[in-house]
PDB file of C-alpha atoms and ligand atoms in Angstrom:
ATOM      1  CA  UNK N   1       7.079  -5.427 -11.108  1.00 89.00           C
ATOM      2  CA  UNK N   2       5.906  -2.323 -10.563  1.00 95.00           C
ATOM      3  CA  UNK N   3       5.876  -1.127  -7.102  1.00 96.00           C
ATOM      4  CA  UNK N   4       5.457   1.843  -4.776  1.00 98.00           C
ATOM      5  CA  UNK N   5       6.616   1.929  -0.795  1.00 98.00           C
ATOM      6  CA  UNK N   6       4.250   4.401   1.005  1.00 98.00           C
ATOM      7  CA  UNK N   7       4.585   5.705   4.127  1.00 97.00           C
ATOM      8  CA  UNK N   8       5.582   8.120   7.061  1.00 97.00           C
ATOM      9  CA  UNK N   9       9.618   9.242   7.031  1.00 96.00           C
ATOM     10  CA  UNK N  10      11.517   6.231   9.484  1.00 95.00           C
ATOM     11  CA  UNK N  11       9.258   3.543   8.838  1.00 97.00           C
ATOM     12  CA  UNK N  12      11.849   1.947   6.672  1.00 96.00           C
ATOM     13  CA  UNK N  13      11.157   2.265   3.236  1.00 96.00           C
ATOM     14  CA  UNK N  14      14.430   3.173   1.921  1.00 95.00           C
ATOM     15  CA  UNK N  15      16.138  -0.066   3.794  1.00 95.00           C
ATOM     16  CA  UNK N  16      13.738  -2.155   2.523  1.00 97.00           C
ATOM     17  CA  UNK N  17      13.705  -0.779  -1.131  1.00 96.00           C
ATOM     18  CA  UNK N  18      17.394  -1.201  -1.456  1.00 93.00           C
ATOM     19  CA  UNK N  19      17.654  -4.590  -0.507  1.00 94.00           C
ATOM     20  CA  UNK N  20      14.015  -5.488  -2.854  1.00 95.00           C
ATOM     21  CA  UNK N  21      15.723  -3.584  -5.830  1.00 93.00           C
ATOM     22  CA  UNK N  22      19.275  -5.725  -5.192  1.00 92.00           C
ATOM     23  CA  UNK N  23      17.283  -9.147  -5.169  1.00 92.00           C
ATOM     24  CA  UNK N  24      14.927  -7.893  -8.500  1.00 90.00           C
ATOM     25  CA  UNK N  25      17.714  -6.244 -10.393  1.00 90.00           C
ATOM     26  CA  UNK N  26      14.707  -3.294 -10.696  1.00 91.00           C
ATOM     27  CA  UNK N  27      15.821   0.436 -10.657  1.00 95.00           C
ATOM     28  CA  UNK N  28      15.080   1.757  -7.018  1.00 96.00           C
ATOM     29  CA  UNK N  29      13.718   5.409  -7.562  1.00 96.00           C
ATOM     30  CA  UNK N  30      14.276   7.585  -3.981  1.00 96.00           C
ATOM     31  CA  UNK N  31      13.000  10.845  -4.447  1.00 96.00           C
ATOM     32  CA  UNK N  32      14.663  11.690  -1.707  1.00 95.00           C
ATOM     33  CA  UNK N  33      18.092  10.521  -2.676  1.00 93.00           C
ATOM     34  CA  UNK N  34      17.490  12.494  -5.694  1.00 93.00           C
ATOM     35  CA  UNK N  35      16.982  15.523  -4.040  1.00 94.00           C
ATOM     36  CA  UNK N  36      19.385  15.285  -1.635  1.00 92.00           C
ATOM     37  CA  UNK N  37      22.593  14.778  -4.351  1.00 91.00           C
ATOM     38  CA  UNK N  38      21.067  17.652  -6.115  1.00 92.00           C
ATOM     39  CA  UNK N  39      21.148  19.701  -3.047  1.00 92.00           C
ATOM     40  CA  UNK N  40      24.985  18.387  -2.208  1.00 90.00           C
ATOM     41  CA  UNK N  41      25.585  19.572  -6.123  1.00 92.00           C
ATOM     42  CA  UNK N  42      23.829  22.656  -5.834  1.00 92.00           C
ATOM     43  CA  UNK N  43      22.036  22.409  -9.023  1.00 93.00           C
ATOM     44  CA  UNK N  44      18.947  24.873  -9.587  1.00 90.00           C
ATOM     45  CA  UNK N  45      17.311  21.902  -8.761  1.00 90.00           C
ATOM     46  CA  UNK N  46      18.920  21.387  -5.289  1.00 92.00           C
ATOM     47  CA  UNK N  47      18.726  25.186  -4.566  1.00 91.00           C
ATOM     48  CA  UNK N  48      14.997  25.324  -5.050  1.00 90.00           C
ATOM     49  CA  UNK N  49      14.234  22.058  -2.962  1.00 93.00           C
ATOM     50  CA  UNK N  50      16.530  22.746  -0.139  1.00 93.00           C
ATOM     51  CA  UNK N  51      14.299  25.483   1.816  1.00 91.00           C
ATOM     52  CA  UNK N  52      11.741  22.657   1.833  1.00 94.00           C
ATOM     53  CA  UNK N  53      13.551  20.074   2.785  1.00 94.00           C
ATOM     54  CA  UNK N  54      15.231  22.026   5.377  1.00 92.00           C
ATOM     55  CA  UNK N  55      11.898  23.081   6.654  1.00 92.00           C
ATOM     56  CA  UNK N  56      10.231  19.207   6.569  1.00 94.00           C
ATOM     57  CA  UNK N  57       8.021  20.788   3.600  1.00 96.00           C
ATOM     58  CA  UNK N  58       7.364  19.078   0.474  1.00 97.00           C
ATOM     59  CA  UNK N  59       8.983  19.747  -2.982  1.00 96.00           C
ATOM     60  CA  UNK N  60       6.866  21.265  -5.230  1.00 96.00           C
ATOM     61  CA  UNK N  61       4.295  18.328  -7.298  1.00 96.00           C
ATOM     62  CA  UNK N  62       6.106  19.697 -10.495  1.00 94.00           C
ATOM     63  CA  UNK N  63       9.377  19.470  -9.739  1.00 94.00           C
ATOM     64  CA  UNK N  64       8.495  15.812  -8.264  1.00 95.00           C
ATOM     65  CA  UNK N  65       6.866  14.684 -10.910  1.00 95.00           C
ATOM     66  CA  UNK N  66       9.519  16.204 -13.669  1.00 93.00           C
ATOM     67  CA  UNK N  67      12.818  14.241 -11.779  1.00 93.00           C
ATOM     68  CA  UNK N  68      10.173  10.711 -11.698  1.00 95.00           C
ATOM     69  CA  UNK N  69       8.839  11.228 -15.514  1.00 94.00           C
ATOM     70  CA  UNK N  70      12.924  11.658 -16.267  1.00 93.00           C
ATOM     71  CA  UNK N  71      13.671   8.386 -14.568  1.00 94.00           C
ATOM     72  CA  UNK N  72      10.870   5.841 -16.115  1.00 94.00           C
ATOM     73  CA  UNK N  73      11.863   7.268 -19.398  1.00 92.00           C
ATOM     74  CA  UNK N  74      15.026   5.557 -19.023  1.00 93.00           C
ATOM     75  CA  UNK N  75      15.293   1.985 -20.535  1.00 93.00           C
ATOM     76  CA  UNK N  76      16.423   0.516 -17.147  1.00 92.00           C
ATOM     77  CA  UNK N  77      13.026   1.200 -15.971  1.00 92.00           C
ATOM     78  CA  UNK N  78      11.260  -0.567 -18.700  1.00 89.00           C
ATOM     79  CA  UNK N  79      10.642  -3.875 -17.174  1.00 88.00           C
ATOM     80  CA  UNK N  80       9.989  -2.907 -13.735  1.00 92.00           C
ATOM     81  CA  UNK N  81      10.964  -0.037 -11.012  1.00 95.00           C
ATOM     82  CA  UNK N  82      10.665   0.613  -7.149  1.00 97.00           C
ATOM     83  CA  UNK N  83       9.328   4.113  -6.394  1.00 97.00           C
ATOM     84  CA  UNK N  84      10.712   4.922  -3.119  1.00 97.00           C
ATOM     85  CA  UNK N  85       8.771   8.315  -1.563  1.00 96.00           C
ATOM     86  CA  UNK N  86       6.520   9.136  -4.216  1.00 98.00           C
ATOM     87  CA  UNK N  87       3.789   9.810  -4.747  1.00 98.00           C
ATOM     88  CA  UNK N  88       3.066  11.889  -1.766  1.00 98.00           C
ATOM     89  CA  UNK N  89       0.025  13.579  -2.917  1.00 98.00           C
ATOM     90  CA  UNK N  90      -3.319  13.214  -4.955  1.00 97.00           C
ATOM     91  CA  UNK N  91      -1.802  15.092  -7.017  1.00 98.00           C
ATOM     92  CA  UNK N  92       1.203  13.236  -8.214  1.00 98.00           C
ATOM     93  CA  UNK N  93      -0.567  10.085  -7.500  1.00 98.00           C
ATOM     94  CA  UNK N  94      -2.025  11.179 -10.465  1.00 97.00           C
ATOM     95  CA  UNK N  95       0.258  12.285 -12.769  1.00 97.00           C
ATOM     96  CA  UNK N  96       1.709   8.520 -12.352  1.00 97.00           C
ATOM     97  CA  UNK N  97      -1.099   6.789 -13.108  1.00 96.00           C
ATOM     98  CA  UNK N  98      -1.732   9.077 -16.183  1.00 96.00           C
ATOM     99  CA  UNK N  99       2.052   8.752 -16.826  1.00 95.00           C
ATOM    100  CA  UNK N 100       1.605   5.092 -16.759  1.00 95.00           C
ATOM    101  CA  UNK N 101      -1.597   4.561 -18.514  1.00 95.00           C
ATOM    102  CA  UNK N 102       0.248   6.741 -21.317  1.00 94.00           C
ATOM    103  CA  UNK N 103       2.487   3.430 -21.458  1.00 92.00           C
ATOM    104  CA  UNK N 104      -0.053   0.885 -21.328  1.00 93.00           C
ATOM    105  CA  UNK N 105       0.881   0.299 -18.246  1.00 93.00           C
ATOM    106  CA  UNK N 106      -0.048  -0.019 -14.417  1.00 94.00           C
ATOM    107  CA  UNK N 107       1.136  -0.176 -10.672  1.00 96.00           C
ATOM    108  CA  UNK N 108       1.373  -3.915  -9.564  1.00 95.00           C
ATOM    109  CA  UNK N 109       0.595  -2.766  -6.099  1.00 96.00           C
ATOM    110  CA  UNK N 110       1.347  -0.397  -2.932  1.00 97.00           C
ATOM    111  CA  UNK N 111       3.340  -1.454  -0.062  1.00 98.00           C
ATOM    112  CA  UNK N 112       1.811   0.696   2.824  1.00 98.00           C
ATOM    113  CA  UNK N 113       4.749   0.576   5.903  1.00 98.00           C
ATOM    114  CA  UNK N 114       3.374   1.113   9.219  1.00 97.00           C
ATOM    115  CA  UNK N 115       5.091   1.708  12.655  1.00 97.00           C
ATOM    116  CA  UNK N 116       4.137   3.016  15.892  1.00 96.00           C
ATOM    117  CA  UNK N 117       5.197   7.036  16.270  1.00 93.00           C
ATOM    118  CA  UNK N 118       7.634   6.087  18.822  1.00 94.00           C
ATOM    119  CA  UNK N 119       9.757   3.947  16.921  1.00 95.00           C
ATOM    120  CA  UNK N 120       9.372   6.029  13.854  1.00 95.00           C
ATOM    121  CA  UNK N 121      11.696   8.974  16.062  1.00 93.00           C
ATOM    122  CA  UNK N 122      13.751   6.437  17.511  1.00 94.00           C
ATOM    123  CA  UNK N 123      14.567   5.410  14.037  1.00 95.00           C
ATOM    124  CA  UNK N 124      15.279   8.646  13.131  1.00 94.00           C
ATOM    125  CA  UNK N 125      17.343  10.158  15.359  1.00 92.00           C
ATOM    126  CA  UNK N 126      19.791   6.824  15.061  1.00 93.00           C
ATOM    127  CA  UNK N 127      19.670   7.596  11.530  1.00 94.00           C
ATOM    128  CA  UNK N 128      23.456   7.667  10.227  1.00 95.00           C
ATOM    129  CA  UNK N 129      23.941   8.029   6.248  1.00 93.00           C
ATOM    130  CA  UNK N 130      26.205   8.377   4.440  1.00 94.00           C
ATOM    131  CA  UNK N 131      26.030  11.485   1.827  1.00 90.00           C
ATOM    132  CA  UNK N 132      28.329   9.673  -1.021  1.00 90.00           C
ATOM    133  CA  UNK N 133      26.551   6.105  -1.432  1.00 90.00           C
ATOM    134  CA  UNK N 134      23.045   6.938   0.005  1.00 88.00           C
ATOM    135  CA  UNK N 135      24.022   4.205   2.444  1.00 92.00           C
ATOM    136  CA  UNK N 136      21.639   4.021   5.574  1.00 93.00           C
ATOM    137  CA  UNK N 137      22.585   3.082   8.990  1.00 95.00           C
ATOM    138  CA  UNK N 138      21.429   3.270  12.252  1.00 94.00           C
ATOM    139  CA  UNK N 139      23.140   3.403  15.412  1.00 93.00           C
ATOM    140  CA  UNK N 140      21.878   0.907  17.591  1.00 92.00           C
ATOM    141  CA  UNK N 141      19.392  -1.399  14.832  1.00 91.00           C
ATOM    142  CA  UNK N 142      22.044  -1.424  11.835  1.00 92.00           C
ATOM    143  CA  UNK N 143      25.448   0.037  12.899  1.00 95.00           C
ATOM    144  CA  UNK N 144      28.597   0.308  10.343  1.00 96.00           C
ATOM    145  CA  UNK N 145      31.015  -2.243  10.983  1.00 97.00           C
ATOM    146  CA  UNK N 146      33.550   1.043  11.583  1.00 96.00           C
ATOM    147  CA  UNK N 147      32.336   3.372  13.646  1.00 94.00           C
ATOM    148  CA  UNK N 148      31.109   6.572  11.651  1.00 95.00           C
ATOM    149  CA  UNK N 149      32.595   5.311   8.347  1.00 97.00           C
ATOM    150  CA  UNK N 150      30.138   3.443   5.555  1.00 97.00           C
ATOM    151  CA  UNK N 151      30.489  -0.144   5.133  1.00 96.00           C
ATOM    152  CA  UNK N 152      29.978   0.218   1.311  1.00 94.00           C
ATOM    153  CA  UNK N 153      31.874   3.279  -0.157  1.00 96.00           C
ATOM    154  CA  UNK N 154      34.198   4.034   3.306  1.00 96.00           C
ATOM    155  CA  UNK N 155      33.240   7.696   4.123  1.00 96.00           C
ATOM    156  CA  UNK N 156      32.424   9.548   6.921  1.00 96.00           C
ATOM    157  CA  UNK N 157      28.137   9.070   7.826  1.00 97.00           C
ATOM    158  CA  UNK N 158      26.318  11.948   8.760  1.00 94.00           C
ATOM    159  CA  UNK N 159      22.813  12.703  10.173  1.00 93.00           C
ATOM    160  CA  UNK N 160      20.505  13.934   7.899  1.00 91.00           C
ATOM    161  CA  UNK N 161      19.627  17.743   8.691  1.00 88.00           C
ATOM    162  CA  UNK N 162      16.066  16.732   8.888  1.00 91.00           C
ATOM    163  CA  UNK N 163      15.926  14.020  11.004  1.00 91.00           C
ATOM    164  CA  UNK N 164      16.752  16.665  13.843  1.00 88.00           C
ATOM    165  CA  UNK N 165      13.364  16.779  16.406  1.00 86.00           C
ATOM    166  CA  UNK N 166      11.917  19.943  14.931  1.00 86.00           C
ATOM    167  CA  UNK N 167      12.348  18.843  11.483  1.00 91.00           C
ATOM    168  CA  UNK N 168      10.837  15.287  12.015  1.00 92.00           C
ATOM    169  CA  UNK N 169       7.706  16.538  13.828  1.00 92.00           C
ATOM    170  CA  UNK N 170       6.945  19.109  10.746  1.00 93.00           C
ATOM    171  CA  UNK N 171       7.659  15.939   8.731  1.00 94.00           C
ATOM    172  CA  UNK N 172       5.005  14.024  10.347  1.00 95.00           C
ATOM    173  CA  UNK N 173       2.737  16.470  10.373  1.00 96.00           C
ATOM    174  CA  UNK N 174       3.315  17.201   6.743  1.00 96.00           C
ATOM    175  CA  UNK N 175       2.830  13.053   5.907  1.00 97.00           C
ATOM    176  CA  UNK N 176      -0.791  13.239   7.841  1.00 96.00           C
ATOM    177  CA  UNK N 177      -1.861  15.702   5.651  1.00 98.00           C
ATOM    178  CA  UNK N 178      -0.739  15.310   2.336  1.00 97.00           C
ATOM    179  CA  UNK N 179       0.842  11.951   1.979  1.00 98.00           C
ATOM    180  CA  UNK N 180      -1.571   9.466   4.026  1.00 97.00           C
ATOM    181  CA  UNK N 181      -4.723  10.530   1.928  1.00 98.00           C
ATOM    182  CA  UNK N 182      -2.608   8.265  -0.177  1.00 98.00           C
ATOM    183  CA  UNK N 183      -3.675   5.338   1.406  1.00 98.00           C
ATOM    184  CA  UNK N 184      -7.898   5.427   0.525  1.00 98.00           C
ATOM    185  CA  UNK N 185      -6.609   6.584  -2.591  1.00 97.00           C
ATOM    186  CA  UNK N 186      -5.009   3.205  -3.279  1.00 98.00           C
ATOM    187  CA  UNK N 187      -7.029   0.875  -1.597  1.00 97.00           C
ATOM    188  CA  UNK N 188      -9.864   2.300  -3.855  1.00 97.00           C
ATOM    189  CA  UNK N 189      -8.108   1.020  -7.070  1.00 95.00           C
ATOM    190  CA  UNK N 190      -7.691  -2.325  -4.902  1.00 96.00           C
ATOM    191  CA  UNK N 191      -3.959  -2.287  -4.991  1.00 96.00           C
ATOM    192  CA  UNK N 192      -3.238  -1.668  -1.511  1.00 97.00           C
ATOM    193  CA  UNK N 193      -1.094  -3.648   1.200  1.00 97.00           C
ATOM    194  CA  UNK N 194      -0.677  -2.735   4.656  1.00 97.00           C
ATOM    195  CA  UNK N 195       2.546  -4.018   5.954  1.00 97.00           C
ATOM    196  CA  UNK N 196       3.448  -3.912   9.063  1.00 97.00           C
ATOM    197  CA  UNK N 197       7.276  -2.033   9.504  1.00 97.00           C
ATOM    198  CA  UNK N 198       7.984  -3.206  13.143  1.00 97.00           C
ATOM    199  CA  UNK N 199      10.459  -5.990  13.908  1.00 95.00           C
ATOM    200  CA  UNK N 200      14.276  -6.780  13.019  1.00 95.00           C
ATOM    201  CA  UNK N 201      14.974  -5.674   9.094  1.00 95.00           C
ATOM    202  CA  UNK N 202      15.165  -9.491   8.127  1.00 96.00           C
ATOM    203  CA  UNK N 203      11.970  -9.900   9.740  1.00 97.00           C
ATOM    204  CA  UNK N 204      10.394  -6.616   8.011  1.00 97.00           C
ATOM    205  CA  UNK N 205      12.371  -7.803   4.869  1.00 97.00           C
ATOM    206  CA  UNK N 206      10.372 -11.416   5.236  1.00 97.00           C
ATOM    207  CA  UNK N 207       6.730  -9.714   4.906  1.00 97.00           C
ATOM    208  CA  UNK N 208       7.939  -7.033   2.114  1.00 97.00           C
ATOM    209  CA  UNK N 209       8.769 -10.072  -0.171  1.00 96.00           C
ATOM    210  CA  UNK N 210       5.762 -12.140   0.372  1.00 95.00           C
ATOM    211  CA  UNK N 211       3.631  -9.441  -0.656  1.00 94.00           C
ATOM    212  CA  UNK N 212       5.175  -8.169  -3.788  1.00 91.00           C
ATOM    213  CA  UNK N 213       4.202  -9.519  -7.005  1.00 79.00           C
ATOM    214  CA  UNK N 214       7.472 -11.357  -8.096  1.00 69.00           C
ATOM    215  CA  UNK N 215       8.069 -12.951  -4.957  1.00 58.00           C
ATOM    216  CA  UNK N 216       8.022 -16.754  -6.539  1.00 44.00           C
ATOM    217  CA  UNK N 217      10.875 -15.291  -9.195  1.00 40.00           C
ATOM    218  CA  UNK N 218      13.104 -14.369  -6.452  1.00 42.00           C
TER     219      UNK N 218
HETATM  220  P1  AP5 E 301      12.710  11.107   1.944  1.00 72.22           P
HETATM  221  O1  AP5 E 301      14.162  10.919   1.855  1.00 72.22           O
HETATM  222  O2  AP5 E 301      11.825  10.359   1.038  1.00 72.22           O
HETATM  223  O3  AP5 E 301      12.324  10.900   3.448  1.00 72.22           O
HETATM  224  P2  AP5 E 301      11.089  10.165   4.138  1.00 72.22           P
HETATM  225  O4  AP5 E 301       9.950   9.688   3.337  1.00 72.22           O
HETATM  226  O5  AP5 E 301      10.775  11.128   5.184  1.00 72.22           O
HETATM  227  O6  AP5 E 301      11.647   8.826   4.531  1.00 72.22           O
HETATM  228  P3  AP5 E 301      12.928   8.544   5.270  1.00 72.22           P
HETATM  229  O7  AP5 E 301      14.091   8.476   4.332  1.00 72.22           O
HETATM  230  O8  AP5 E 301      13.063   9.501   6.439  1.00 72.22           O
HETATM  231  O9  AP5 E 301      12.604   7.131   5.955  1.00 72.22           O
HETATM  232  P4  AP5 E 301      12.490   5.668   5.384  1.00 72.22           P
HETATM  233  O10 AP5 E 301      11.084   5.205   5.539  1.00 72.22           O
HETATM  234  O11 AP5 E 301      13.120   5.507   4.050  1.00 72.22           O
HETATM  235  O12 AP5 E 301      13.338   4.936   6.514  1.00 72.22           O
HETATM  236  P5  AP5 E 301      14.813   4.289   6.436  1.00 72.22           P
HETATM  237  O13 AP5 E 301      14.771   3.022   5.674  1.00 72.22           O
HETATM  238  O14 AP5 E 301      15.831   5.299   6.109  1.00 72.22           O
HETATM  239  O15 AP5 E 301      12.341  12.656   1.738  1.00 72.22           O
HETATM  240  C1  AP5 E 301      13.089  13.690   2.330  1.00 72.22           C
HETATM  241  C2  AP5 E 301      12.515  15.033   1.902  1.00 72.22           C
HETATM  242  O16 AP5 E 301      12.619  15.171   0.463  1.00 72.22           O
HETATM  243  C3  AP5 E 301      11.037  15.254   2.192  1.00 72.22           C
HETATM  244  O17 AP5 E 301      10.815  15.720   3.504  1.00 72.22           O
HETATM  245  C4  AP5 E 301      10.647  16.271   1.111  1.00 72.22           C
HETATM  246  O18 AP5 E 301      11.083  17.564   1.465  1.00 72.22           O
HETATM  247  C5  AP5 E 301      11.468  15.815  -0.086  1.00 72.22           C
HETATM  248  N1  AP5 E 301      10.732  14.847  -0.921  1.00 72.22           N
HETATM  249  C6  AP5 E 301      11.075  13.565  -1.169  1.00 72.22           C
HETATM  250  N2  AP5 E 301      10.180  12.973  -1.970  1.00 72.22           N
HETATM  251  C7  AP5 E 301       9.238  13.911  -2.239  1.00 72.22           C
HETATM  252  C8  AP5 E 301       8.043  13.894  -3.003  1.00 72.22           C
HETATM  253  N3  AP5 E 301       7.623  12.781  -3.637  1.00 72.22           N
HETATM  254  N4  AP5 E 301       7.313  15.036  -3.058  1.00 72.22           N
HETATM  255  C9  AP5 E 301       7.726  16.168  -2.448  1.00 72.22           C
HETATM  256  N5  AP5 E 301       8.840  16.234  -1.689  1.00 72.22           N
HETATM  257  C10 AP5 E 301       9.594  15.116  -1.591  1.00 72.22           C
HETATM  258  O19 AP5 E 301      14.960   3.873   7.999  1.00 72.22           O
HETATM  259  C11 AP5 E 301      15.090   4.867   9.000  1.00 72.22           C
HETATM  260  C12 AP5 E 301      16.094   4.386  10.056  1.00 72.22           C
HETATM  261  O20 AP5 E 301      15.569   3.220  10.706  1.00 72.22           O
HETATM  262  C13 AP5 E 301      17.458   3.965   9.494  1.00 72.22           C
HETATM  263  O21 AP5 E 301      18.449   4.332  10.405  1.00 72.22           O
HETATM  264  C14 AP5 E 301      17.388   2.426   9.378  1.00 72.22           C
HETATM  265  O22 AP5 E 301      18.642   1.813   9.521  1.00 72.22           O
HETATM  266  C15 AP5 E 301      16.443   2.094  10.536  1.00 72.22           C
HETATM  267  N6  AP5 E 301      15.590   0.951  10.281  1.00 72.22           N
HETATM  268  C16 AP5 E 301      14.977   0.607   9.111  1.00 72.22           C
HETATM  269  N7  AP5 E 301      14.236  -0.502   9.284  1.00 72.22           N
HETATM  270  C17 AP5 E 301      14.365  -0.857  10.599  1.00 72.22           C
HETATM  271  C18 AP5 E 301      13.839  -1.939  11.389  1.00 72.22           C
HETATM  272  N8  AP5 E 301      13.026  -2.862  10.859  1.00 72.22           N
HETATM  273  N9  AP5 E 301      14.178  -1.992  12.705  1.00 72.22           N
HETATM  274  C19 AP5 E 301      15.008  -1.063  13.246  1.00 72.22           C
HETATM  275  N10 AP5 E 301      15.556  -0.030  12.551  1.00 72.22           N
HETATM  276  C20 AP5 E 301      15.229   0.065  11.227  1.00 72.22           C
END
C-alpha cells in the first residue's frame, strides 16, 4: 500500500495516519514530524526550516523532497508507506512520482480530507502535542487521560507554535495556493478520493479504511 493523506493543516491527517500505519505495520512518513524534531535538535536542517514554519510558509521543495527520498530508501518502506503532508506542491508531486517510477513503482491512491474552515481552527487551537512522542491530542475531541501529560511517553504536551491564529490563517492561505492544486493534479491520474474529515475519529477512522487499498487485509 502506497498511500498519500492530502489536505488543509487540522483536518486530521496525522490522527488518522497513525492509527492506519499501527493497523498496516507501514512506515508513517510526517513531514512535519520530521521537521519539527529537527527544529527541537537544531540541526542545519531544523535551523533552515524553522523561519518557515514559524511564519506558516512552506519548506523549501528541495529540502522536502531530500528528507522523503531519505526515508523510501530505507528497507522499512519497501513494501508499503503512508506519506503524511507531502506532497504539497506540483512540484514535489513530481519528484515522487518520478522517484517512484524510478522503482517500478506507483501511488495506490490519495486520500483527500475535507472539513469545514470552522472546525479546521477549532481543531487547531485544541491542538495539544506532545514534542517527545509526536503524540496528538486535543482538548475537548481527544483529551490525555492526565491533564497536560501524554498518554504514551508521559511528558508535558504543548501547543504547537503554529497553530496560534496568525499562524493558522497564513497556513490556510498557504494550502489554497500551493497545496490544493494538488487535488486536479490527482484526480487526473484517477487516483483520487475525497473523504470526508468531519465526525468522531472512529467515525473518520471508519471511511479512511474503506477506501484504502488493503482494507480486506486488515
Ligand atoms: P504539518 O505538521 O504537516 O502540518 P499540517 O499539514 O498543517 O497538518 P496538521 O499537523 O496541522 O494537521 P493534521 O491534518 O495532521 O491534523 P491532526 O490529525 O493533527 O506541517 C507543519 C509545517 O511544516 C508546515 O506549515 C510547513 O512549514 C512544514 N512542512 C511540512 N510538510 C511540508 C512539505 N511537504 N513541504 C513544505 N513544507 C512542509 O488533527 C488536528 C487536531 O484535531 C488534533 O488536536 C486532533 O486530536 C483533532 N482531531 C483529529 N481528528 C478529529 C476528529 N475527527 N474530530 C475531532 N477532532 C479531531
Amino acid at each position: 500500500m502506497r498511500v498519500v493523506f492530502l489536505g488543509a493543516p487540522g483536518v486530521g491527517k496525522g490522527t488518522q495516519a497513525e492509527r492506519v500505519a499501527a493497523q498496516f505495520h507501514h512506515p508513517k512518513i510526517s513531514t512535519g514530524d520530521i521537521l519539527r524534531e529537527a527544529v527541537r535538535n537544531k540541526t542545519a536542517l531544523g535551523l533552515e526550516a524553522k523561519a518557515c514554519m514559524d511564519q506558516g510558509k512552506l519548506v523549501p521543495d528541495a529540502v522536502v523532497v531530500g528528507i522523503v527520498k531519505a526515508k523510501l530508501a530505507e528497507p522499512s518502506c519497501a513494501e508499503g508507506f503512508l506519506l503524511d503532508g507531502f506532497p504539497r506542491t506540483v512540484t514535489q508531486a513530481e519528484e515522487l512520482t518520478g522517484l517512484l517510477e524510478s522503482k517500478g513503482q506507483r501511488l495506490d491512491r490519495v486520500l483527500n480530507f475535507t472539513v469545514p474552515r470552522a472546525e479546521v481552527v477549532r481543531r487547531l487551537s485544541g491542538r495539544r502535542s506532545c514534542p517527545k512522542c509526536q503524540a496528538v491530542f486535543h482538548v475537548d475531541s481527544a483529551p490525555p487521560k492526565r491533564d497536560g501529560v501524554c498518554d504514551r511517553c508521559g511528558a508535558g504536551l504543548i501547543q504547537r507554535a503554529d497553530d496560534q491564529k496568525e499562524t493558522v490563517d497564513a497556513r490556510l492561505s498557504v494550502y489554497e495556493e500551493q497545496t490544493a492544486p494538488l487535488i486536479a493534479y490527482y484526480r487526473q491520474r484517477g487516483i483520487l478520493s475525497e473523504l470526508d474529515g468531519s465526525g468522531p475519529i472512529e467515525e473518520v477512522y471508519r471511511r479512511v479504511l474503506h477506501l484504502l487499498p488493503e482494507r480486506g487485509a486488515a
